[in-house]
PDB file of C-alpha atoms in Angstrom:
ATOM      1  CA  UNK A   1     -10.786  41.871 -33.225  1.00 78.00           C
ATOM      2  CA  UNK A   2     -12.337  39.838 -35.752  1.00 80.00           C
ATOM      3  CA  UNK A   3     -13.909  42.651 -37.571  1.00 86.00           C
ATOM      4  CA  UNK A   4     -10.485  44.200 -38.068  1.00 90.00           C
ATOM      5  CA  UNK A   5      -8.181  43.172 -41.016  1.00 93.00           C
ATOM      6  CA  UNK A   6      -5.168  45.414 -40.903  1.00 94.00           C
ATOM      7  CA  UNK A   7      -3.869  45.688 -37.530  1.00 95.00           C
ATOM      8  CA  UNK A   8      -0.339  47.905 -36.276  1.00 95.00           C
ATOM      9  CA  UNK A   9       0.192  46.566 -32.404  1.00 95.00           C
ATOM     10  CA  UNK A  10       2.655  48.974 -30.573  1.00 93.00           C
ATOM     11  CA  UNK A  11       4.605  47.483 -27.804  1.00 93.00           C
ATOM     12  CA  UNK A  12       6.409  49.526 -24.738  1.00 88.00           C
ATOM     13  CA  UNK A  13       9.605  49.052 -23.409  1.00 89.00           C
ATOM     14  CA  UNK A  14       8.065  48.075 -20.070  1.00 86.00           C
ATOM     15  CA  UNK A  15       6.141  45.375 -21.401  1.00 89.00           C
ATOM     16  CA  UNK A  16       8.942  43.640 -23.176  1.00 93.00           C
ATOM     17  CA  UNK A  17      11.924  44.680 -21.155  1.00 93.00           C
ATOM     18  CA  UNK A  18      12.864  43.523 -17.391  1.00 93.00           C
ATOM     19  CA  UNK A  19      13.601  46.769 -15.607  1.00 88.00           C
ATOM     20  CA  UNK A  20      15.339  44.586 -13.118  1.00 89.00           C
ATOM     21  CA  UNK A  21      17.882  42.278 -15.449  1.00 91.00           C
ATOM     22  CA  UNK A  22      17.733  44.613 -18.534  1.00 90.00           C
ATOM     23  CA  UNK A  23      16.334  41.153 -20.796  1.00 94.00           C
ATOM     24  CA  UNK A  24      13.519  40.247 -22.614  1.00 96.00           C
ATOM     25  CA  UNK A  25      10.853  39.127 -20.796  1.00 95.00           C
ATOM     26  CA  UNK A  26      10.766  35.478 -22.669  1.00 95.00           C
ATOM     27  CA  UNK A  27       7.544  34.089 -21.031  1.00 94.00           C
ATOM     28  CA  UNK A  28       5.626  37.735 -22.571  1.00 93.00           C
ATOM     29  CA  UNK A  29       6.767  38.131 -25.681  1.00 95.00           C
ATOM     30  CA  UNK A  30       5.795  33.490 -26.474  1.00 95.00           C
ATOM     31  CA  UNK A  31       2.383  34.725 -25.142  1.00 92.00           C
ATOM     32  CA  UNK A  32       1.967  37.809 -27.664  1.00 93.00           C
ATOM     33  CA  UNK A  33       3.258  35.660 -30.033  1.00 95.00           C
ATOM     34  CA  UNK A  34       1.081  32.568 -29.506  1.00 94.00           C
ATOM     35  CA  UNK A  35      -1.906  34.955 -29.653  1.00 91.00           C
ATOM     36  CA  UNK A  36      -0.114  36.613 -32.628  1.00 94.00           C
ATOM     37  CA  UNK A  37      -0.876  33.037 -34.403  1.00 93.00           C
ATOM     38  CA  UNK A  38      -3.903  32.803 -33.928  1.00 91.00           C
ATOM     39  CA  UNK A  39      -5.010  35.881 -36.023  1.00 91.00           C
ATOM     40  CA  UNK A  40      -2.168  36.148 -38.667  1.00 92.00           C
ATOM     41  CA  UNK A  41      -3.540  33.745 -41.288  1.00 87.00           C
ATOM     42  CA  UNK A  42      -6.190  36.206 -42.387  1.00 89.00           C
ATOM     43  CA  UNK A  43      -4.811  39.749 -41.034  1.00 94.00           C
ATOM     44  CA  UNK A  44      -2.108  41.788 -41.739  1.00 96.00           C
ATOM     45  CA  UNK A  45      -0.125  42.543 -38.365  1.00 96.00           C
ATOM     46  CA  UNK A  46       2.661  44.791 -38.084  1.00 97.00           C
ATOM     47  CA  UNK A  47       4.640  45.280 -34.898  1.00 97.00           C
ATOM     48  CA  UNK A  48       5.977  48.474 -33.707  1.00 96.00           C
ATOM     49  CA  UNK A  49       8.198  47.639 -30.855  1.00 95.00           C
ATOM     50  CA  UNK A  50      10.044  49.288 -28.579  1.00 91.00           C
ATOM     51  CA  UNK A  51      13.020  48.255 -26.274  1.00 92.00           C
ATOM     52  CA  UNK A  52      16.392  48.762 -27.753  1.00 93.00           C
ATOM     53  CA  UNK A  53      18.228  51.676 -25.919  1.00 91.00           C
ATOM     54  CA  UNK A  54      16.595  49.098 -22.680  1.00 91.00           C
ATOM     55  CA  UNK A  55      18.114  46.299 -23.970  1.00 94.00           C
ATOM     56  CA  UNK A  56      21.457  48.132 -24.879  1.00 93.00           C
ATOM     57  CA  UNK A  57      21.871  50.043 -21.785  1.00 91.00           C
ATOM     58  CA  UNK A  58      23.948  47.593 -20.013  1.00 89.00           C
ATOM     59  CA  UNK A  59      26.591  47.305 -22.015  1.00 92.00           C
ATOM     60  CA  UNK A  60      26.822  51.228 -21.980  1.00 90.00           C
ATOM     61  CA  UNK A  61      26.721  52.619 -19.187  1.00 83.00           C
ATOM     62  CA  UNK A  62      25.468  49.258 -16.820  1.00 72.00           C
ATOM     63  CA  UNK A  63      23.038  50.384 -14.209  1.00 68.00           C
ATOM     64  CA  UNK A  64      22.947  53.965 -14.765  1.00 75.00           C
ATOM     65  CA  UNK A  65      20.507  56.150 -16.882  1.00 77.00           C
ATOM     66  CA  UNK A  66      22.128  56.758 -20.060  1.00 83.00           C
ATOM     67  CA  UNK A  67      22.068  60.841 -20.125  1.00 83.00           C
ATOM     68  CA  UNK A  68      24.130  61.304 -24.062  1.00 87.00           C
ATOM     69  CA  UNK A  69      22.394  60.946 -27.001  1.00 86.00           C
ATOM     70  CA  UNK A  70      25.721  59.276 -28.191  1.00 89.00           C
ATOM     71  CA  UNK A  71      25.603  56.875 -25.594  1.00 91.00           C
ATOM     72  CA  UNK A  72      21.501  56.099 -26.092  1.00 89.00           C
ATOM     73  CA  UNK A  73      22.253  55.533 -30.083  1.00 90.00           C
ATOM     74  CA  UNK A  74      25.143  53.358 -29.389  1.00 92.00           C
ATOM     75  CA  UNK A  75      22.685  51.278 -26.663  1.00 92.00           C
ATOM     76  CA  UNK A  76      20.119  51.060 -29.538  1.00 92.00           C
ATOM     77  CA  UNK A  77      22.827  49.628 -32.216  1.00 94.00           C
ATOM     78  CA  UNK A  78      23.512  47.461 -29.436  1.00 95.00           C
ATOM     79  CA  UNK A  79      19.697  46.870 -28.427  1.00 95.00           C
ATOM     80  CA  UNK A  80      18.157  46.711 -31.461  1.00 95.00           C
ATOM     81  CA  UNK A  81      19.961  43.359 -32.812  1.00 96.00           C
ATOM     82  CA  UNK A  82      18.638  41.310 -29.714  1.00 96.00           C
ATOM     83  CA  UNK A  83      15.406  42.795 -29.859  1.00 97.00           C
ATOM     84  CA  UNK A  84      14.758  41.575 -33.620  1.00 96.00           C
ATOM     85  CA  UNK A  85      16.250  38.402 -32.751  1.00 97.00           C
ATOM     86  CA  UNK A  86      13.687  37.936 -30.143  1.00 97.00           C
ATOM     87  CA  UNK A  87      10.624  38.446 -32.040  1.00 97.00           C
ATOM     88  CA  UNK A  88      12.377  36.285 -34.883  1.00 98.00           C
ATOM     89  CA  UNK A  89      12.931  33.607 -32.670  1.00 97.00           C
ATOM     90  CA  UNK A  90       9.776  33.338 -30.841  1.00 97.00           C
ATOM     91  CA  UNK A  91       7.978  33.863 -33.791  1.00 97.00           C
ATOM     92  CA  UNK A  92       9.519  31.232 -36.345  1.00 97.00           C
ATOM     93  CA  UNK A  93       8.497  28.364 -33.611  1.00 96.00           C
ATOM     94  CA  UNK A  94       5.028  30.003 -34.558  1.00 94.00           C
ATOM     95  CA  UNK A  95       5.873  28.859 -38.051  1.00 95.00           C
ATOM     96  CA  UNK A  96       6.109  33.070 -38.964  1.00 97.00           C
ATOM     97  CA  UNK A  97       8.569  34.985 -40.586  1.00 97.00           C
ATOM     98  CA  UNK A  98       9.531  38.412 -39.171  1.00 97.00           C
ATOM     99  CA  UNK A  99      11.212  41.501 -41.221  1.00 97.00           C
ATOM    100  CA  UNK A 100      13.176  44.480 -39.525  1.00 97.00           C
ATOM    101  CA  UNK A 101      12.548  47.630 -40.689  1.00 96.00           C
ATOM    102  CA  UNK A 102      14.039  51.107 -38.746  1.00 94.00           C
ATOM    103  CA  UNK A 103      12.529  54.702 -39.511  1.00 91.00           C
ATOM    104  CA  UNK A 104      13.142  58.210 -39.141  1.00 86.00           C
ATOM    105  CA  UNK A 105      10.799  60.911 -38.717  1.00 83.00           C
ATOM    106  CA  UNK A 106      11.842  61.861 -42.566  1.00 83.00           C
ATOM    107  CA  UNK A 107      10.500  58.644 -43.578  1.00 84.00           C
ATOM    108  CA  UNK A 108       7.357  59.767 -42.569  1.00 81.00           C
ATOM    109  CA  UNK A 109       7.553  62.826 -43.935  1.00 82.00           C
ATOM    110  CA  UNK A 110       9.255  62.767 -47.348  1.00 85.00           C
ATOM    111  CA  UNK A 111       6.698  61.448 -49.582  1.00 87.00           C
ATOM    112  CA  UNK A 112       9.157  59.408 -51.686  1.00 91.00           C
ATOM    113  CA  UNK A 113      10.614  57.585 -48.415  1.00 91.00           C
ATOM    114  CA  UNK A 114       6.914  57.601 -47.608  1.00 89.00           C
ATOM    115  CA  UNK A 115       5.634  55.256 -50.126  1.00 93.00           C
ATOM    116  CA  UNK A 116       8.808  53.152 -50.205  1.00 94.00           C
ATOM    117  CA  UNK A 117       8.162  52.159 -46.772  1.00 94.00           C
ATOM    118  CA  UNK A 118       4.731  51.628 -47.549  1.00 95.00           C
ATOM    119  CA  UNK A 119       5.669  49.654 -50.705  1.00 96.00           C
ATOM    120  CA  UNK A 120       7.964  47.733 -48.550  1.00 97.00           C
ATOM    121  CA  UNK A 121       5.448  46.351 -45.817  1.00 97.00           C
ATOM    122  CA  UNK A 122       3.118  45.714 -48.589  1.00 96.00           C
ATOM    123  CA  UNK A 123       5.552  43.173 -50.125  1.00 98.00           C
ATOM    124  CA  UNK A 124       6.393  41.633 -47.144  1.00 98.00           C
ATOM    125  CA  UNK A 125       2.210  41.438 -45.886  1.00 97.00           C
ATOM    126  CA  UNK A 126       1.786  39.657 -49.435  1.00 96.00           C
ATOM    127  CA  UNK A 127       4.827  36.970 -48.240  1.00 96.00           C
ATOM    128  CA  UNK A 128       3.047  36.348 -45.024  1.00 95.00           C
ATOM    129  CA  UNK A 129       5.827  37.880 -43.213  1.00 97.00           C
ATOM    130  CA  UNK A 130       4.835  40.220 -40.518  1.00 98.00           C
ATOM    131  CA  UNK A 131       6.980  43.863 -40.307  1.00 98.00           C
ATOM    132  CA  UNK A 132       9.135  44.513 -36.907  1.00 97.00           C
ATOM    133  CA  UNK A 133       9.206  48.276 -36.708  1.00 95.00           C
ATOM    134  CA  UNK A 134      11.463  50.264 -34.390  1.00 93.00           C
ATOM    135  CA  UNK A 135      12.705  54.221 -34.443  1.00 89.00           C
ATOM    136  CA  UNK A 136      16.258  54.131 -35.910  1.00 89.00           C
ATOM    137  CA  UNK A 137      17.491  55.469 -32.554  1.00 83.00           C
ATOM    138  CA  UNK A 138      21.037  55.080 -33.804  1.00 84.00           C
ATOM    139  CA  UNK A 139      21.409  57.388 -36.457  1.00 81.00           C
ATOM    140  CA  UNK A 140      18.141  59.884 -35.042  1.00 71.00           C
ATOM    141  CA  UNK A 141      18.921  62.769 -33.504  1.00 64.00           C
ATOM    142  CA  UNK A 142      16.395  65.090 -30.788  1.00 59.00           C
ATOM    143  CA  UNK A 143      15.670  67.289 -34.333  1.00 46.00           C
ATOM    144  CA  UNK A 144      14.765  64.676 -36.290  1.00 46.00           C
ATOM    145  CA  UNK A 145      13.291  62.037 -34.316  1.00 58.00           C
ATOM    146  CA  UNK A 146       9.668  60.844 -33.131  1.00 59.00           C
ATOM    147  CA  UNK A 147      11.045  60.729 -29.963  1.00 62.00           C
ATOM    148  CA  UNK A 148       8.016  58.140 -28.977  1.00 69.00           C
ATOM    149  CA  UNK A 149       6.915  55.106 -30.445  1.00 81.00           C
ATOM    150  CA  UNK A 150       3.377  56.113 -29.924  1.00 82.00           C
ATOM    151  CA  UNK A 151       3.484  58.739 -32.223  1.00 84.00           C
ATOM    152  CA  UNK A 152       5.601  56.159 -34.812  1.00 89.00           C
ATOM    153  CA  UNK A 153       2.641  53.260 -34.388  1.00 90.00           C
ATOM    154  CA  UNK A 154      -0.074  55.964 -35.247  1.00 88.00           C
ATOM    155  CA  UNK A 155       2.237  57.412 -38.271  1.00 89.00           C
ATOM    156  CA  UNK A 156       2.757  53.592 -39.708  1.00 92.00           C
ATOM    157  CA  UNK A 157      -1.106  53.507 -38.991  1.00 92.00           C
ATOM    158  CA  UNK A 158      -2.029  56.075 -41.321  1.00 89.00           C
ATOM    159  CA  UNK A 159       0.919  55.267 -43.804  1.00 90.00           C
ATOM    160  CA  UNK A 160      -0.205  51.528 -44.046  1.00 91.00           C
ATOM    161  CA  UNK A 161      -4.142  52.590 -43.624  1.00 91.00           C
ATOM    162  CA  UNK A 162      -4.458  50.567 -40.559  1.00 92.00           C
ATOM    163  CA  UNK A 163      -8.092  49.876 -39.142  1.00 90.00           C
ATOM    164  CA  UNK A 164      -6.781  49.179 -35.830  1.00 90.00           C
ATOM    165  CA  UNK A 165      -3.983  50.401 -33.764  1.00 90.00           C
ATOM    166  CA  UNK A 166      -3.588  48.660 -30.770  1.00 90.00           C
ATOM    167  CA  UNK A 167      -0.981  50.305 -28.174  1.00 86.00           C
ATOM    168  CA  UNK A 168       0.423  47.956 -25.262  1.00 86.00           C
ATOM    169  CA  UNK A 169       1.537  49.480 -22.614  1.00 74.00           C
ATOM    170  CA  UNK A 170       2.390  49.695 -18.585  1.00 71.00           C
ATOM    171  CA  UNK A 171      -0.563  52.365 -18.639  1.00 69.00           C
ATOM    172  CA  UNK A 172      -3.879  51.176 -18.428  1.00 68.00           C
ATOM    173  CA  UNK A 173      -5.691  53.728 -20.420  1.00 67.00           C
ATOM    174  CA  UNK A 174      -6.581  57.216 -20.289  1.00 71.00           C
ATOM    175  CA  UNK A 175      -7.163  58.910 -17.729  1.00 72.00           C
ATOM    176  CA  UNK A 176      -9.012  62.254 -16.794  1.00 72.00           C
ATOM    177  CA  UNK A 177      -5.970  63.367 -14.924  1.00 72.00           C
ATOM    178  CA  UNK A 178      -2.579  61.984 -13.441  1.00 73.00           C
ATOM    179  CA  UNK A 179      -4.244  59.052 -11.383  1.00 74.00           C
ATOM    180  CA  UNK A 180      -1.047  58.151  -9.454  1.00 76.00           C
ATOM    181  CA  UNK A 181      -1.519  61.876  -7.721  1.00 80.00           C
ATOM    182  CA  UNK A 182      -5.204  62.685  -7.741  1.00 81.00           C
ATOM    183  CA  UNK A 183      -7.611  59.914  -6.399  1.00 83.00           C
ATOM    184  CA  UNK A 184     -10.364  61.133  -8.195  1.00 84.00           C
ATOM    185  CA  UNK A 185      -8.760  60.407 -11.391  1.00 79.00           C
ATOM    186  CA  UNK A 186     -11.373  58.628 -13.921  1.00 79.00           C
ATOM    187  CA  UNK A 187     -10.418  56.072 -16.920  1.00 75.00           C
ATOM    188  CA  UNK A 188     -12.086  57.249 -20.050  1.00 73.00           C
ATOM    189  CA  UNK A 189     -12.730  54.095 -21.223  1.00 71.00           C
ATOM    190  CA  UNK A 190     -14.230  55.126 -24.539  1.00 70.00           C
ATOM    191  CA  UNK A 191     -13.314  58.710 -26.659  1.00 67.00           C
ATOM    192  CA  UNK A 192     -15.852  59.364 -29.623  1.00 61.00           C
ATOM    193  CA  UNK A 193     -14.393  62.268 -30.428  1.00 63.00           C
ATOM    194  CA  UNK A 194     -10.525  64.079 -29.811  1.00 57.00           C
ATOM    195  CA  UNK A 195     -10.867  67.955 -29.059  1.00 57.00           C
ATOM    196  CA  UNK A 196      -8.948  69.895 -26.935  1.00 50.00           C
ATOM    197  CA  UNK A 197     -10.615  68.907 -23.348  1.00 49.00           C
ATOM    198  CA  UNK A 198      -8.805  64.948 -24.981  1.00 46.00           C
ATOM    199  CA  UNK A 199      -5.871  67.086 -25.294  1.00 45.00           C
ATOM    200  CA  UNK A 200      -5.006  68.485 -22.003  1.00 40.00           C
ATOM    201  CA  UNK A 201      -5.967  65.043 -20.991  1.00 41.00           C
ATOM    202  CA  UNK A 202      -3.394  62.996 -23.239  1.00 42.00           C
ATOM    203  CA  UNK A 203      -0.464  65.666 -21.406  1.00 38.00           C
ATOM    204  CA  UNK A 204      -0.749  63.365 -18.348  1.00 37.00           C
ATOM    205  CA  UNK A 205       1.469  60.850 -20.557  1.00 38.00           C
ATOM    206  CA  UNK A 206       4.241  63.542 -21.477  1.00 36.00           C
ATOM    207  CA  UNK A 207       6.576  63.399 -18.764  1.00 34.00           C
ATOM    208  CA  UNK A 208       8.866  60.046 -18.175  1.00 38.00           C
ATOM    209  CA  UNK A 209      10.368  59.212 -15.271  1.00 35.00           C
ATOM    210  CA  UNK A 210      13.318  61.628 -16.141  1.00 36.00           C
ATOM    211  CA  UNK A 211      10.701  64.473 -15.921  1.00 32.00           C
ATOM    212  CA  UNK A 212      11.349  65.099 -19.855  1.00 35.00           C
ATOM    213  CA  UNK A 213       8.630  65.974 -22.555  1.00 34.00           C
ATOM    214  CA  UNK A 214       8.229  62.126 -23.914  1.00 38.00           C
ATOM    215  CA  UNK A 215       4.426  62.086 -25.776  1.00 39.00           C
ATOM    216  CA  UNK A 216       3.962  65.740 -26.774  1.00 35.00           C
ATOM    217  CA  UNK A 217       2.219  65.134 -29.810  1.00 38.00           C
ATOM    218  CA  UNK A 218       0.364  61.970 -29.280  1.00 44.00           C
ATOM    219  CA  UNK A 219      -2.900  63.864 -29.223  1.00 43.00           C
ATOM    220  CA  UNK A 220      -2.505  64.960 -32.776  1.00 41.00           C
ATOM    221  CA  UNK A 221      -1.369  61.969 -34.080  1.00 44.00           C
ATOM    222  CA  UNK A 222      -4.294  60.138 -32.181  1.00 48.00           C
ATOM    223  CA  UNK A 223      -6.331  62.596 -33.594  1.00 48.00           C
ATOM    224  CA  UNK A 224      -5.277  62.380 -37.069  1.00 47.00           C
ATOM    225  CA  UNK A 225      -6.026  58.571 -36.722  1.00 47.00           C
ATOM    226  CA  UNK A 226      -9.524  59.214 -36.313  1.00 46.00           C
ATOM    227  CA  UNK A 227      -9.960  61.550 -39.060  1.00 50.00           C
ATOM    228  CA  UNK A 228      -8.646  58.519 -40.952  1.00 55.00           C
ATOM    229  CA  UNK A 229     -11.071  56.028 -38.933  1.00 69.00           C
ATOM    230  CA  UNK A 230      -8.295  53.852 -37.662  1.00 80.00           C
ATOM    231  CA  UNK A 231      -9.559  51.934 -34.685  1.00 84.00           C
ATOM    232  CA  UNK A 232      -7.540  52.895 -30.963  1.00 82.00           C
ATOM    233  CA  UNK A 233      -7.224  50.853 -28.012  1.00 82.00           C
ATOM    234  CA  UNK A 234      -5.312  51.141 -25.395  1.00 74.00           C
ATOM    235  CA  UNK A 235      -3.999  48.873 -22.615  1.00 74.00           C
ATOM    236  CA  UNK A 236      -1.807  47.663 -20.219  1.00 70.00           C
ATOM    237  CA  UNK A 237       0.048  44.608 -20.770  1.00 66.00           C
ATOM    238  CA  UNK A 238       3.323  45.376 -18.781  1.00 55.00           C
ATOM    239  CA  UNK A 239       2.119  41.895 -16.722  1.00 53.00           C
ATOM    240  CA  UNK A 240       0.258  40.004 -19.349  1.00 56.00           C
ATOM    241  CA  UNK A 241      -0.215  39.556 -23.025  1.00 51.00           C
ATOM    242  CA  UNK A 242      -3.208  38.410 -24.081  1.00 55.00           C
ATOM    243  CA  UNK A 243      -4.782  39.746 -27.299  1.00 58.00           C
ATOM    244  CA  UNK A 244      -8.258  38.512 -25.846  1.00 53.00           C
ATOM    245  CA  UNK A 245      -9.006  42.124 -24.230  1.00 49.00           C
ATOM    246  CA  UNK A 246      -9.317  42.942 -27.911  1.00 49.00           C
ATOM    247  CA  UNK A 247     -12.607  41.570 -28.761  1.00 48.00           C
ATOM    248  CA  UNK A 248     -14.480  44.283 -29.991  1.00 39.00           C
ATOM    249  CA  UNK A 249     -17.888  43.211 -28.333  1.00 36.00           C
ATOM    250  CA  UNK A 250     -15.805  43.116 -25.139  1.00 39.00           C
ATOM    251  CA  UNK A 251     -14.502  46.627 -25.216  1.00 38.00           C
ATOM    252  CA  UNK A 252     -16.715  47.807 -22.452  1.00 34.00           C
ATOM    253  CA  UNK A 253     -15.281  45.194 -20.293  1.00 42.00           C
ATOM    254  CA  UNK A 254     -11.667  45.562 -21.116  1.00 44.00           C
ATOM    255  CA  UNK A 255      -9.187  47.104 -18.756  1.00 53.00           C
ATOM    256  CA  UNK A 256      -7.880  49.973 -21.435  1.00 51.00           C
ATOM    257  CA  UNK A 257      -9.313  52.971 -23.080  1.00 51.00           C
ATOM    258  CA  UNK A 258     -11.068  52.566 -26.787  1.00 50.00           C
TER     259      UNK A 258
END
């Protein structure tokens, strides 16, 4: 990781978020952090977490899956505060300031918004001060949304001109097929190249657990990432953070996909 000097780590709800109590997993997110130290004085780290229609959920609708896209933007406007407040938290005892910032899919795509945001983490990487990014789930609707933090990660990747994007998540990798239904499922621990045999492959990660499209587009994202040479690995975390499994010389024995 040392070779790397702008970095955008994406977190997934399941790694942050109890799916038993609904909470922040507290002992997690001090170990990302701690390791989050130990590489911010001469990188510039941005955050792209997700976790606030997870956190929010219980005060909507309690147990239940949240099934109204009024009800999932009020549980992110509910989420959302606790979820910054985390990462600010943990991270100040790491003597680091944190910044919020929410975005649409238009502020990706409208090249005035575009650059602002860009401007923006720029000012705040010059402070020190390390960007928490989140989809503005509130005020996004199924039209205009990314609809996957994956996809927003790789955007902020090419908007910030990443070299490494780093995706934490409850999947270890990528996989020749579904590996939870075929046994004879391989990791692909290394991809040189995306074509179109990477993306039938990357459609194994579409469907959540409420059978609905969730990473449609990840492929062409990831792919546009390495037209721009930004660095991919991908992990799973879900049980334990530890930024060590991102040595570069170490790839090879890494439990992810690179």
């Amino acid at each position: 990781i040392n070779k790397f000097k702008k970095i955008v780590i994406k977190i997934g709800s399941s790694s942050i978020v109890d799916e038993k109590t609904k909470k922040i997993k507290n002992s997690w997110l001090r170990s990302i952090c701690d390791d989050i130290q130990s590489i911010h004085s001469n990188k510039e780290i941005i955050i792209v977490c997700s976790g606030a229609i997870a956190l929010g959920t219980k005060f909507i609708n309690n147990k239940k899956p949240i099934r109204r896209l009024e009800d999932k933007q009020a549980a992110a406007a509910i989420g959302q505060i606790e979820l910054a407040k985390g990462w600010q938290n943990t991270l100040k005892k790491n003597k680091i300031q944190t910044a919020q910032i929410l975005l649409t899919l238009d502020d990706s795509e409208v090249r005035r918004r575009y650059l602002n945001v860009r401007k923006t983490i720029n000012a705040l990487h010059k402070k020190g001060i390390i960007p928490i990014i989140n989809e503005n789930d509130s005020v996004a609707t199924e039209e205009i949304r990314f609809g996957d933090n994956d996809r927003l990660a790789a955007r902020v990747a090419q908007m910030i001109d990443a070299d490494l994007l780093i995706l934490l998540s409850d999947v270890d990798g990528l996989y020749s097929k579904n590996p939870d239904n075929y046994k004879n499922a391989v990791k692909i621990k290394k991809v040189f190249k995306v074509d179109r045999s990477h993306k039938a492959k990357f459609h194994f990660f579409e469907v959540d657990r409420d059978h609905k499209a969730k990473k449609d587009h990840l492929w062409f994202y990831v792919e546009r990432d390495h037209k721009a040479d930004i660095k991919i690995f991908w992990v799973d975390t879900s049980h334990k953070a530890d930024l060590e499994v991102f040595e570069v010389d170490r790839v090879h024995k890494a439990k992810g996909s690179f």
